[in-house]
PDB file of C-alpha atoms and ligand atoms in Angstrom:
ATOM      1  CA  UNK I  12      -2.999 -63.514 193.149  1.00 77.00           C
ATOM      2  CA  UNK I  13      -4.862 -60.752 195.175  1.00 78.00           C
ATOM      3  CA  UNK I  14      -8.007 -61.796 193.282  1.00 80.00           C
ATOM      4  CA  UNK I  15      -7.260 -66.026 193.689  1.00 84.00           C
ATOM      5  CA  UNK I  16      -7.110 -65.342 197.453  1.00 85.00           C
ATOM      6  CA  UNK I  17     -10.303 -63.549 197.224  1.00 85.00           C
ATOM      7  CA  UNK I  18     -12.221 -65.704 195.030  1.00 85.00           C
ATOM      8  CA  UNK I  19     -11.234 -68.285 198.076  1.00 88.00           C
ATOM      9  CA  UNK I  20     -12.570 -66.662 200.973  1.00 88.00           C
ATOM     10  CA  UNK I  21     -15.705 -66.345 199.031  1.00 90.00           C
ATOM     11  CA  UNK I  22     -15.959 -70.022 197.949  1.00 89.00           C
ATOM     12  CA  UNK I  23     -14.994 -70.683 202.373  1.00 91.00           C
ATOM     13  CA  UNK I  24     -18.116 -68.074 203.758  1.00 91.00           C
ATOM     14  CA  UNK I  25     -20.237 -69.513 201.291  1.00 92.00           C
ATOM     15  CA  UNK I  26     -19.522 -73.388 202.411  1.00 92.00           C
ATOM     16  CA  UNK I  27     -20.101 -72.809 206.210  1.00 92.00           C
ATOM     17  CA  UNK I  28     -22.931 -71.107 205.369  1.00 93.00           C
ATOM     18  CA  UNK I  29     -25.583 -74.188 203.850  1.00 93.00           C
ATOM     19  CA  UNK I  30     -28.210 -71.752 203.970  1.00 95.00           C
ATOM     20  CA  UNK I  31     -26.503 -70.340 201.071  1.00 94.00           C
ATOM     21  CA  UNK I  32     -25.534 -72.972 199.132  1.00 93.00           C
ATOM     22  CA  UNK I  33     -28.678 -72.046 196.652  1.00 94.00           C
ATOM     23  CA  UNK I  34     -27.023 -68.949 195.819  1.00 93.00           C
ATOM     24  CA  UNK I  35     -23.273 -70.095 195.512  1.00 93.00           C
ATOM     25  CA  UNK I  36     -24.697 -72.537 192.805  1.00 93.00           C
ATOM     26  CA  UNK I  37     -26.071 -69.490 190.691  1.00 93.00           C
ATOM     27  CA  UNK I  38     -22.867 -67.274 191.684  1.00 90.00           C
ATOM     28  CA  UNK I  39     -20.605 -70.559 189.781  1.00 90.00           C
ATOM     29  CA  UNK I  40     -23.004 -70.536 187.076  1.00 88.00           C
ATOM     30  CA  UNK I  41     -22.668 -66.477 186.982  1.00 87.00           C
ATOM     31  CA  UNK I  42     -19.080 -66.588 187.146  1.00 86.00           C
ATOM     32  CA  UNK I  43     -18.629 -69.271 184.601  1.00 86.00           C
ATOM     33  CA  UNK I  44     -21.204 -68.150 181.323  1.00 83.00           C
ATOM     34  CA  UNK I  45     -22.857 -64.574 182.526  1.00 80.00           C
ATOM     35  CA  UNK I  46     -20.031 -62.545 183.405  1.00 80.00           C
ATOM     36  CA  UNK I  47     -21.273 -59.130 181.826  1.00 76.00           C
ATOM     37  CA  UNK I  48     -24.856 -58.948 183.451  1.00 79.00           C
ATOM     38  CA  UNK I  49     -23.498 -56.415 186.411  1.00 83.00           C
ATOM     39  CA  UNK I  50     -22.828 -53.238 183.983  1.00 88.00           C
ATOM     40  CA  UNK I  51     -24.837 -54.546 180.335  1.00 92.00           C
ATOM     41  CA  UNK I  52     -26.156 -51.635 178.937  1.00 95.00           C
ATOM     42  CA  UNK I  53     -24.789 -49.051 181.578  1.00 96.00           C
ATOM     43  CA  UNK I  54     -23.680 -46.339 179.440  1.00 96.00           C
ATOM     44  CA  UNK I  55     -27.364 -46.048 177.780  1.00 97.00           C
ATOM     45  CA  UNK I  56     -29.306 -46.524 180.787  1.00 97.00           C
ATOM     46  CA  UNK I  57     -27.095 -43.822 182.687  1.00 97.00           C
ATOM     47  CA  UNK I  58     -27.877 -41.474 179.901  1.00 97.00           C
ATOM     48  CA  UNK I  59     -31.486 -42.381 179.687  1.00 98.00           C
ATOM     49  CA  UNK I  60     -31.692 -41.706 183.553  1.00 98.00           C
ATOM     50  CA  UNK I  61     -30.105 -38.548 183.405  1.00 97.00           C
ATOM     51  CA  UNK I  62     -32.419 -37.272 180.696  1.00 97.00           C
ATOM     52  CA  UNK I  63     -35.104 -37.856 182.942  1.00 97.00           C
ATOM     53  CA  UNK I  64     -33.499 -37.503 186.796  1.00 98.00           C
ATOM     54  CA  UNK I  65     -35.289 -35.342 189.161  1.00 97.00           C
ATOM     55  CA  UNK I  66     -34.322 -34.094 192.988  1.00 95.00           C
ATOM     56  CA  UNK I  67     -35.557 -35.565 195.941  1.00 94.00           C
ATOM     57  CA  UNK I  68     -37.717 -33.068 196.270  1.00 93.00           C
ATOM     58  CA  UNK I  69     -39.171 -32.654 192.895  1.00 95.00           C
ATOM     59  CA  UNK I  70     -40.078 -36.867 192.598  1.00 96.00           C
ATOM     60  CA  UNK I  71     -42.425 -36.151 195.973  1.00 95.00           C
ATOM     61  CA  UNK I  72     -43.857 -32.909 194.602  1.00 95.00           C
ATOM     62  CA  UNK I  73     -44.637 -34.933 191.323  1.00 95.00           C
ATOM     63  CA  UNK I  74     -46.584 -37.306 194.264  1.00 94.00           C
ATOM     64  CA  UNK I  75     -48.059 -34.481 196.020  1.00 93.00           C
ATOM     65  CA  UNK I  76     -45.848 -34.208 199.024  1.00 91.00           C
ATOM     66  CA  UNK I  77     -44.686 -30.527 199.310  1.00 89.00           C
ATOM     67  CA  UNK I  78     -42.626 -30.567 202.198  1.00 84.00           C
ATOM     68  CA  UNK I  79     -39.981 -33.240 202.383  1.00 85.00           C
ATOM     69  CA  UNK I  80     -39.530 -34.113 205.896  1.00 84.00           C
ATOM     70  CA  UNK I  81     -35.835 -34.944 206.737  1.00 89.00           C
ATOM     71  CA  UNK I  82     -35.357 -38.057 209.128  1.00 93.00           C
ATOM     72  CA  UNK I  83     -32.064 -36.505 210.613  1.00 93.00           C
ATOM     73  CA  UNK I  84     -34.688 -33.248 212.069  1.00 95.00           C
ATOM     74  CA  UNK I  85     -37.594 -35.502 212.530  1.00 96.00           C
ATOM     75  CA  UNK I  86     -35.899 -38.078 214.783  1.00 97.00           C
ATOM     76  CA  UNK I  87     -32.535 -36.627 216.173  1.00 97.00           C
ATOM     77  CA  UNK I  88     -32.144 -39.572 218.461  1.00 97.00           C
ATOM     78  CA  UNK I  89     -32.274 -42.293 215.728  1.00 97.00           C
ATOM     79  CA  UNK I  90     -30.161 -40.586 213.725  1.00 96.00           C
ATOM     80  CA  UNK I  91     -27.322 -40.025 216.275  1.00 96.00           C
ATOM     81  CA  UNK I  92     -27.868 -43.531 217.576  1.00 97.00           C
ATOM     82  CA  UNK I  93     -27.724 -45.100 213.827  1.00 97.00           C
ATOM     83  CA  UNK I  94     -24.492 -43.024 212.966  1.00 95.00           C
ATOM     84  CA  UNK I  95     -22.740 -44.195 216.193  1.00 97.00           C
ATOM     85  CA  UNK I  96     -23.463 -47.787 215.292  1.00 97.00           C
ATOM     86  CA  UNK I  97     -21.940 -47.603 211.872  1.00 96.00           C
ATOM     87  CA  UNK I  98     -18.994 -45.562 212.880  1.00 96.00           C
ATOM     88  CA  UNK I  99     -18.238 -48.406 216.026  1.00 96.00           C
ATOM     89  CA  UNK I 100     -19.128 -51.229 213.296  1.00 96.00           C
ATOM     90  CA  UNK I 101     -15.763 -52.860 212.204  1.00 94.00           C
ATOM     91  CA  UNK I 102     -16.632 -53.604 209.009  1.00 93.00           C
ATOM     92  CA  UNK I 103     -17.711 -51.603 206.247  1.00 91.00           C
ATOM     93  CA  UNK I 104     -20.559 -51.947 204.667  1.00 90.00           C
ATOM     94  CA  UNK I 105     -23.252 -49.836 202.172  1.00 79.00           C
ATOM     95  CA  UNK I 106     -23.762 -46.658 203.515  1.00 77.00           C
ATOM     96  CA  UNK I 107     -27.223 -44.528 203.698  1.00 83.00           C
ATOM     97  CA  UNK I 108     -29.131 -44.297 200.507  1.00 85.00           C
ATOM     98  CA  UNK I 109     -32.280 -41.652 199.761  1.00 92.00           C
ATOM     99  CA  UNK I 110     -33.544 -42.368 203.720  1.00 95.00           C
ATOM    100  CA  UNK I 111     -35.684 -39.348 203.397  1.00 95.00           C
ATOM    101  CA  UNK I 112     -37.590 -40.235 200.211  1.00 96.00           C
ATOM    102  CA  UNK I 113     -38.173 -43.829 201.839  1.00 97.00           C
ATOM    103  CA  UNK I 114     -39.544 -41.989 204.464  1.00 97.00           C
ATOM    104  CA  UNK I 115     -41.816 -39.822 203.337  1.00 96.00           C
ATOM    105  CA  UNK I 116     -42.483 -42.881 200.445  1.00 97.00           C
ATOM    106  CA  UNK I 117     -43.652 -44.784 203.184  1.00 97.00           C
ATOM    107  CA  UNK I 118     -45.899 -41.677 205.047  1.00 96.00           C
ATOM    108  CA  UNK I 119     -47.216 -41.134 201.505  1.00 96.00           C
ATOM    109  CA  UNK I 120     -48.541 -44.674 200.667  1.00 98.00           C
ATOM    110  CA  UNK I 121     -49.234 -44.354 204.690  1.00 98.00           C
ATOM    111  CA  UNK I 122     -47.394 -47.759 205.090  1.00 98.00           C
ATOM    112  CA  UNK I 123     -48.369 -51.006 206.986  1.00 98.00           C
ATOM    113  CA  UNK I 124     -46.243 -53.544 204.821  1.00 98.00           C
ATOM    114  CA  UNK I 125     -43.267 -53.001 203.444  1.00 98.00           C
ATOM    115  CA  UNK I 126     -41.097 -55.217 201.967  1.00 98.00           C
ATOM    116  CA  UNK I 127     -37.120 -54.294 201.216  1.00 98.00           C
ATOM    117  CA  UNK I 128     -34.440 -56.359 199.587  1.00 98.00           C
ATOM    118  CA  UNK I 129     -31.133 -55.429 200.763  1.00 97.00           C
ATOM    119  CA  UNK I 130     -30.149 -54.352 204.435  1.00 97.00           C
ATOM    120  CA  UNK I 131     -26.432 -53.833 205.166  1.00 96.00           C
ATOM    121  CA  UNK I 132     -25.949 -51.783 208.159  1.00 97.00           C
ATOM    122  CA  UNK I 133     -29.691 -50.814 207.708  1.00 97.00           C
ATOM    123  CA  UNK I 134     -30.668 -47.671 207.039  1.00 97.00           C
ATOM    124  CA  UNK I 135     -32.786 -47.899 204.785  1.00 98.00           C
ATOM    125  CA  UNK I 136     -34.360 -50.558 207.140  1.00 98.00           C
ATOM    126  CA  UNK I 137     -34.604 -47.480 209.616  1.00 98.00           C
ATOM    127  CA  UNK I 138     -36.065 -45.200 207.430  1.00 98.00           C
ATOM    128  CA  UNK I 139     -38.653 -47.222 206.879  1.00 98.00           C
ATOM    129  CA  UNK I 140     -39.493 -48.859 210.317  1.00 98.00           C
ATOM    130  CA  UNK I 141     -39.757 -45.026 211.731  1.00 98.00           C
ATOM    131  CA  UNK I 142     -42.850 -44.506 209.143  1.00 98.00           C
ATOM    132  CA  UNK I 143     -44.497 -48.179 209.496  1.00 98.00           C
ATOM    133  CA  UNK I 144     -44.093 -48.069 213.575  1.00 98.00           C
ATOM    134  CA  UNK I 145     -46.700 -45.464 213.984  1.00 98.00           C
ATOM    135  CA  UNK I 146     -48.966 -47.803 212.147  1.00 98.00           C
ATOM    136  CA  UNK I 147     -47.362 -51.018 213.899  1.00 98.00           C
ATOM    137  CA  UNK I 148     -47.308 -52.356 210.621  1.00 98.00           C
ATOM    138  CA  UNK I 149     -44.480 -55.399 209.611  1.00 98.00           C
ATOM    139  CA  UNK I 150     -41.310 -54.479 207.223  1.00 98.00           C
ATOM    140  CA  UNK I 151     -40.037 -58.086 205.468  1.00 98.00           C
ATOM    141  CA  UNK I 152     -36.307 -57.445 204.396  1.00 98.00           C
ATOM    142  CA  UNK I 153     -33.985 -60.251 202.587  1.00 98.00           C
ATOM    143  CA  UNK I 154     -30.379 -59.906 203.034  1.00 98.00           C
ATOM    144  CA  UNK I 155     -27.770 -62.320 202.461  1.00 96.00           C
ATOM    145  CA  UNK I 156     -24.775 -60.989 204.083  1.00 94.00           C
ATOM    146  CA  UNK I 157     -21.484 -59.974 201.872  1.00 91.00           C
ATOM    147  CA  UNK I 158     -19.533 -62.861 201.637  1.00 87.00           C
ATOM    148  CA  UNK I 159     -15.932 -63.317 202.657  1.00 82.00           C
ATOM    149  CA  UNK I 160     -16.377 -60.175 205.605  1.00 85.00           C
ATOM    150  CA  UNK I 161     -17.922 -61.769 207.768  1.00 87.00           C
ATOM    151  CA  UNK I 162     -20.629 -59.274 208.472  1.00 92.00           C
ATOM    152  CA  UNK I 163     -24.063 -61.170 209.418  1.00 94.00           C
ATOM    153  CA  UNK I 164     -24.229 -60.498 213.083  1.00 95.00           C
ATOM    154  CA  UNK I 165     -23.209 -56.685 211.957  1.00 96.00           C
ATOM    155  CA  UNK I 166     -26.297 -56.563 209.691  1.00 97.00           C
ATOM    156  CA  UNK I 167     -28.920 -54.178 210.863  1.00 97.00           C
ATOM    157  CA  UNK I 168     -26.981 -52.517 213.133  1.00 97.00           C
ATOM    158  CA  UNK I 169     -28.404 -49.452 213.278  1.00 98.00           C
ATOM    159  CA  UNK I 170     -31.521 -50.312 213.650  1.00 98.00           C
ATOM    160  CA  UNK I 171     -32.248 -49.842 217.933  1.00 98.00           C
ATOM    161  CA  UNK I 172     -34.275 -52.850 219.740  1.00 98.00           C
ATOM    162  CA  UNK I 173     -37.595 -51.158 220.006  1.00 98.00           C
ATOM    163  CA  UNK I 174     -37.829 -50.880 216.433  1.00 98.00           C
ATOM    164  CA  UNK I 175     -37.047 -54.227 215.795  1.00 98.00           C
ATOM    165  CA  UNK I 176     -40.268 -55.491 217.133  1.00 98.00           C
ATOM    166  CA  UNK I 177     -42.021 -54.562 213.740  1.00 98.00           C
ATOM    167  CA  UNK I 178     -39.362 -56.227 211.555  1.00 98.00           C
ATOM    168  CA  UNK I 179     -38.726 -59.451 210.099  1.00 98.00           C
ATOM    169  CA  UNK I 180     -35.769 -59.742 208.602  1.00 98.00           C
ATOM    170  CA  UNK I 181     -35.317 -63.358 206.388  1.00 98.00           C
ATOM    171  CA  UNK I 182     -31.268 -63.904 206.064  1.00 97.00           C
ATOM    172  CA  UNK I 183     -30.804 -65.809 202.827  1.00 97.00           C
ATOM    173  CA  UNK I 184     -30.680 -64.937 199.096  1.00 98.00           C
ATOM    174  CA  UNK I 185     -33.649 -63.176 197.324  1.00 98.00           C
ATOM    175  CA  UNK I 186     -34.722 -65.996 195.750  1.00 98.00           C
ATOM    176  CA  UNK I 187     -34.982 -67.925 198.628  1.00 98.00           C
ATOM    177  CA  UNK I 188     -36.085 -65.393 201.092  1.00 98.00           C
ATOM    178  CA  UNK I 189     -39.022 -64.249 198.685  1.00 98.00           C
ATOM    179  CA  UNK I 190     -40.872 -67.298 198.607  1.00 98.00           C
ATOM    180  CA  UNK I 191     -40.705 -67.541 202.047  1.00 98.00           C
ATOM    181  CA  UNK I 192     -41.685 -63.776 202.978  1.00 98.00           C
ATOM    182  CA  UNK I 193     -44.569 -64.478 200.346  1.00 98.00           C
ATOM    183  CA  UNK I 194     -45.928 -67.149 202.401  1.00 98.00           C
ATOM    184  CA  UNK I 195     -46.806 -64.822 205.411  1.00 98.00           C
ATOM    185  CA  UNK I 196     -47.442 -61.722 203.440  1.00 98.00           C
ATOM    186  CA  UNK I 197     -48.877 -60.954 199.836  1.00 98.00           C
ATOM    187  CA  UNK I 198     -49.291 -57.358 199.094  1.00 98.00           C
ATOM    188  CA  UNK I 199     -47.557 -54.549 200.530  1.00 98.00           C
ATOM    189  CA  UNK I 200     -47.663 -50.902 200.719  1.00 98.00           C
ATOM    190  CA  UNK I 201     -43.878 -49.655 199.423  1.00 98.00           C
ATOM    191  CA  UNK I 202     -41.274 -52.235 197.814  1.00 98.00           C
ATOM    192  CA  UNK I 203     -37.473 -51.509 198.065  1.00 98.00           C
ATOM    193  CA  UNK I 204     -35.117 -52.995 195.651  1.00 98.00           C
ATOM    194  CA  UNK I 205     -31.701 -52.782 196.716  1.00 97.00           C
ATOM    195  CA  UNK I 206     -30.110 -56.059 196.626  1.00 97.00           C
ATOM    196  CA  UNK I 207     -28.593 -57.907 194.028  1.00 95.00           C
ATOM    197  CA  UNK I 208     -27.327 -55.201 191.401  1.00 94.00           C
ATOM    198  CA  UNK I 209     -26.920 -57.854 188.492  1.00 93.00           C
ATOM    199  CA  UNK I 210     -29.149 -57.045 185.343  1.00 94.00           C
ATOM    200  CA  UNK I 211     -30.050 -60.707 185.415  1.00 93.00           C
ATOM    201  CA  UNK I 212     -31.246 -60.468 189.098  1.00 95.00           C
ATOM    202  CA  UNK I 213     -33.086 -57.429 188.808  1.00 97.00           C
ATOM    203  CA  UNK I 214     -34.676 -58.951 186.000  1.00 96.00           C
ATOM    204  CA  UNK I 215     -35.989 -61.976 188.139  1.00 97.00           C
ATOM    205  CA  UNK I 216     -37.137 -59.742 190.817  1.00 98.00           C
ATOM    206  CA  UNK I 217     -38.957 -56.711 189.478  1.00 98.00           C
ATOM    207  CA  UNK I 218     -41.845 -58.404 187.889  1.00 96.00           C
ATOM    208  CA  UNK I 219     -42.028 -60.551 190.759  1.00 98.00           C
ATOM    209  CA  UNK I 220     -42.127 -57.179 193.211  1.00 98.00           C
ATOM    210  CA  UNK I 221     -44.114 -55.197 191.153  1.00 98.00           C
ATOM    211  CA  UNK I 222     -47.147 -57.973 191.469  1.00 98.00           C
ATOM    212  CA  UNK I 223     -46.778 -57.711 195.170  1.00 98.00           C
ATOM    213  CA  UNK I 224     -47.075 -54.319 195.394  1.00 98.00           C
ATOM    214  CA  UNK I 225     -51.021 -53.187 196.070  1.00 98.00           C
ATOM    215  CA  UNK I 226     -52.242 -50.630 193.687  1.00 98.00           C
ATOM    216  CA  UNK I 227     -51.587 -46.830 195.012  1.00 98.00           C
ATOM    217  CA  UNK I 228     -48.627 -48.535 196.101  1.00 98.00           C
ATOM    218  CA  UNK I 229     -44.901 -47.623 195.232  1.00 98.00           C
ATOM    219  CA  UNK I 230     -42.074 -50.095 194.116  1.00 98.00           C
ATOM    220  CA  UNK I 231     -38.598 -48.307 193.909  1.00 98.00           C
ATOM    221  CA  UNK I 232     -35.077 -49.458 193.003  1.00 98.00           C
ATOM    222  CA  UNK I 233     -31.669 -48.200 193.556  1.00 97.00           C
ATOM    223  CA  UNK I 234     -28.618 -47.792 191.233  1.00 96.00           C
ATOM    224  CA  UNK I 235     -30.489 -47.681 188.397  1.00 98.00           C
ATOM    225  CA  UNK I 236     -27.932 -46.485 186.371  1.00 97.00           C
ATOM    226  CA  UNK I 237     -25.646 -49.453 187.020  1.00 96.00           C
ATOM    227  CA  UNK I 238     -27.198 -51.510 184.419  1.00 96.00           C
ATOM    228  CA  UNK I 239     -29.910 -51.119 181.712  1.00 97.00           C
ATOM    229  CA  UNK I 240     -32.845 -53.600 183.450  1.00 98.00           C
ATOM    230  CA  UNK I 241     -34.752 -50.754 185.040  1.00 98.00           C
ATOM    231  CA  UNK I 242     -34.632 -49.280 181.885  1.00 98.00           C
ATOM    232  CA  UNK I 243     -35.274 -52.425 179.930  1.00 98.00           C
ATOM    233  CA  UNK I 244     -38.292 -53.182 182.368  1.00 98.00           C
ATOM    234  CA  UNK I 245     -39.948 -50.360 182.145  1.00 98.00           C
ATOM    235  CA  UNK I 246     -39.860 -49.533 178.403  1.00 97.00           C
ATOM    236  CA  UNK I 247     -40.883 -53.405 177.956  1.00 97.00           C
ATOM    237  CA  UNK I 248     -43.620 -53.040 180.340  1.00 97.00           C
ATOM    238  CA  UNK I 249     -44.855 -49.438 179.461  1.00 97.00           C
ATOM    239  CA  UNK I 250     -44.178 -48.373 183.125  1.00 97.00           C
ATOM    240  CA  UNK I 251     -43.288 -44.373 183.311  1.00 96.00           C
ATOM    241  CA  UNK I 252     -41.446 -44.629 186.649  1.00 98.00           C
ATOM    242  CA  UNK I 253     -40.034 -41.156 188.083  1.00 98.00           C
ATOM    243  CA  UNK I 254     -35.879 -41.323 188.399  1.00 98.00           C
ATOM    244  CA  UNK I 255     -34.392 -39.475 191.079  1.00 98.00           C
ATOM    245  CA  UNK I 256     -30.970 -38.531 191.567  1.00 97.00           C
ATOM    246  CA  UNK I 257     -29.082 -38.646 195.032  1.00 93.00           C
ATOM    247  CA  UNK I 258     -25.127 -38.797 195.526  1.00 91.00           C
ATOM    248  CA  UNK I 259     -24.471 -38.798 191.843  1.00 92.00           C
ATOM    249  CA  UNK I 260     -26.360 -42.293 191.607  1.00 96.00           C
ATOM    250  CA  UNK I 261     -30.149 -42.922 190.629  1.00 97.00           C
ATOM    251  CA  UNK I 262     -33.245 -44.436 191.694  1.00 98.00           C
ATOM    252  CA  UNK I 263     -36.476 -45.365 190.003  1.00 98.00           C
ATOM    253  CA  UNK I 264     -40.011 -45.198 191.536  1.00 98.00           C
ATOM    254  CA  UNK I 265     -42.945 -46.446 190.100  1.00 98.00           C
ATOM    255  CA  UNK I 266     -46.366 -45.791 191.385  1.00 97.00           C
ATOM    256  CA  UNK I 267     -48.866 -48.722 190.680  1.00 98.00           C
TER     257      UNK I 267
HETATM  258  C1  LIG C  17     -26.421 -51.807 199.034  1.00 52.34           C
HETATM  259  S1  LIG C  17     -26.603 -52.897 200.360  1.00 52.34           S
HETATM  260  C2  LIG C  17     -28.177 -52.492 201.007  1.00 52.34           C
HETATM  261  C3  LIG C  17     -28.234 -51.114 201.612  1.00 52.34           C
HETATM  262  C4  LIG C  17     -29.540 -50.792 202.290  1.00 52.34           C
HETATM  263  N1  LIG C  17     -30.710 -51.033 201.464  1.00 52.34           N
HETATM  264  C5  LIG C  17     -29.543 -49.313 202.691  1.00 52.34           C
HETATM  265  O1  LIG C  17     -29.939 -48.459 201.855  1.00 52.34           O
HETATM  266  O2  LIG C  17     -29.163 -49.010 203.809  1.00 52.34           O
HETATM  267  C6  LIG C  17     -26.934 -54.426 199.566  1.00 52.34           C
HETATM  268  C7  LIG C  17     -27.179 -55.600 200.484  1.00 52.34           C
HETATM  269  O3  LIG C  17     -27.797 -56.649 199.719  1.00 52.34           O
HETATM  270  C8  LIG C  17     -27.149 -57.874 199.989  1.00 52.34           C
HETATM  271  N2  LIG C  17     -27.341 -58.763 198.821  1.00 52.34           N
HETATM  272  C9  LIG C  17     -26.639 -58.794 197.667  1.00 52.34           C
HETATM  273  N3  LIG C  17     -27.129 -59.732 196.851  1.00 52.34           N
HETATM  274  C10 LIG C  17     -28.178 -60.301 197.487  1.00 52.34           C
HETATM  275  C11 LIG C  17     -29.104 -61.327 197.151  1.00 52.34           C
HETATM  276  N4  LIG C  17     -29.043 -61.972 195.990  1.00 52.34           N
HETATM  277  N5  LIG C  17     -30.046 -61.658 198.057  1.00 52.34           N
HETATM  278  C12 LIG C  17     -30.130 -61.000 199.255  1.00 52.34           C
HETATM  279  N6  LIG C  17     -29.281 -60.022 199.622  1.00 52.34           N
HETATM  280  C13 LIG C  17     -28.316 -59.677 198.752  1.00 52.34           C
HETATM  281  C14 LIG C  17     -25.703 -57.465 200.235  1.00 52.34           C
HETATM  282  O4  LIG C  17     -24.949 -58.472 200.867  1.00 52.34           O
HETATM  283  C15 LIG C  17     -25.917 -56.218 201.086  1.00 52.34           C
HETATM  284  O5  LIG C  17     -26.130 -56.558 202.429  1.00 52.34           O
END
């Protein structure tokens, strides 16, 4: 019953929201004939990530960054202001990822454009925009917002106002906000994956990131170790990414 009544309020946020509609076709199609793609090949690609995982620390040494600066010392202000908004938020969202190795990603590859799929309450939106703001450069995020909570206005929240004036954040589904982020910019600096977890999704999206990420560049996905398409794409594509471990969970980088 509990799940009926969810399945529902889905269906509902997706119809008042047109701009969606796109997506809640593939999400019927999903439902109905691709029900495994979320976890396929999880146990071997969480072994095959931990075989490999390295700190925080250790993925930037292997990039020549010796001292890891931590956004919580660098910018005290941020930090206090971005953990106020998410504790006065009312809804729940994903929490802070690897915000210092997006940081110093971004110093390293000395970042103009980024481009992030994935936003939330933003942090990793934060993260970023205090590296690209000293170079006024432009971070393009896609975020759809999580269906049935009722979150969008919530969505970036702690991200302050004078940040926001280098950020462009396109509110539909990857696959429409892609094309559209495409059409004003075509090769960026660092690429964050962190939206739809499905193998299938990551699947359509990596190849199309990687291509649009400029060569010194750095393309990096979370939760590796959900499914096996990291793993999958980068054996298949003779990639040798660098997979870090954070909170228990992973994350792949790949420098181009
Ligand atoms: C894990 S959260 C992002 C967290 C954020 N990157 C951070 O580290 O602070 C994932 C976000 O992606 C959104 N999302 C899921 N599937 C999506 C899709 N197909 N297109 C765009 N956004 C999607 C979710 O609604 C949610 O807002």
């Amino acid at each position: 019953m509990k799940e009926i009544v969810s399945v529902f309020r889905t269906f509902m946020a997706y119809l008042v929201r047109p701009h969606l509609y796109p997506e809640l076709g593939r999400k019927i199609y999903k439902n109905i004939f691709d029900r495994k793609s979320a976890f396929k090949g999880k146990e071997e690609a969480e072994k095959w990530c931990s075989d490999r995982a390295v700190s925080q620390e250790e993925a930037l040494k292997e990039l020549g960054i010796n001292d890891i600066e931590k956004l919580e010392n660098l910018f005290p202000e941020y930090f206090e202001f971005a953990k106020n908004a998410e504790a006065n938020c009312p809804i729940k969202m994903g929490g802070a990822g690897a915000l210092d190795l997006i940081y110093n990603l971004c110093e390293y590859t000395q970042a103009k454009n980024t481009l992030e799929t994935g936003v939330a309450f933003g942090w990793s939106s934060l993260a970023a925009l205090l590296s690209i703001s000293k170079r006024n450069g432009t971070l393009y995020s896609s975020d759809m917002p999580y269906l049935g909570r009722d979150n969008d206005v919530y969505v970036g929240c702690v991200v302050p106002d004078n940040l926001r004036k280098n950020w462009k954040l396109f509110r539909f589904a990857d696959r429409e906000s892609l094309p559209k982020i495409f059409k004003e910019q075509q090769e960026f600096d660092f690429v964050h994956y962190d939206s739809d977890k499905s193998y299938n999704g990551r699947m359509w999206a990596y190849d199309i990131l990687w291509n649009k990420v400029r060569k010194g560049g750095i393309f990096m996905s979370d939760d590796i170790g959900d499914n096996a398409a990291f793993m999958d794409y980068c054996v298949n594509n003779k990639r040798e990414p660098i997979i870090v471990e954070f909170d228990g969970k992973y994350a792949g980088l790949i420098l181009k």
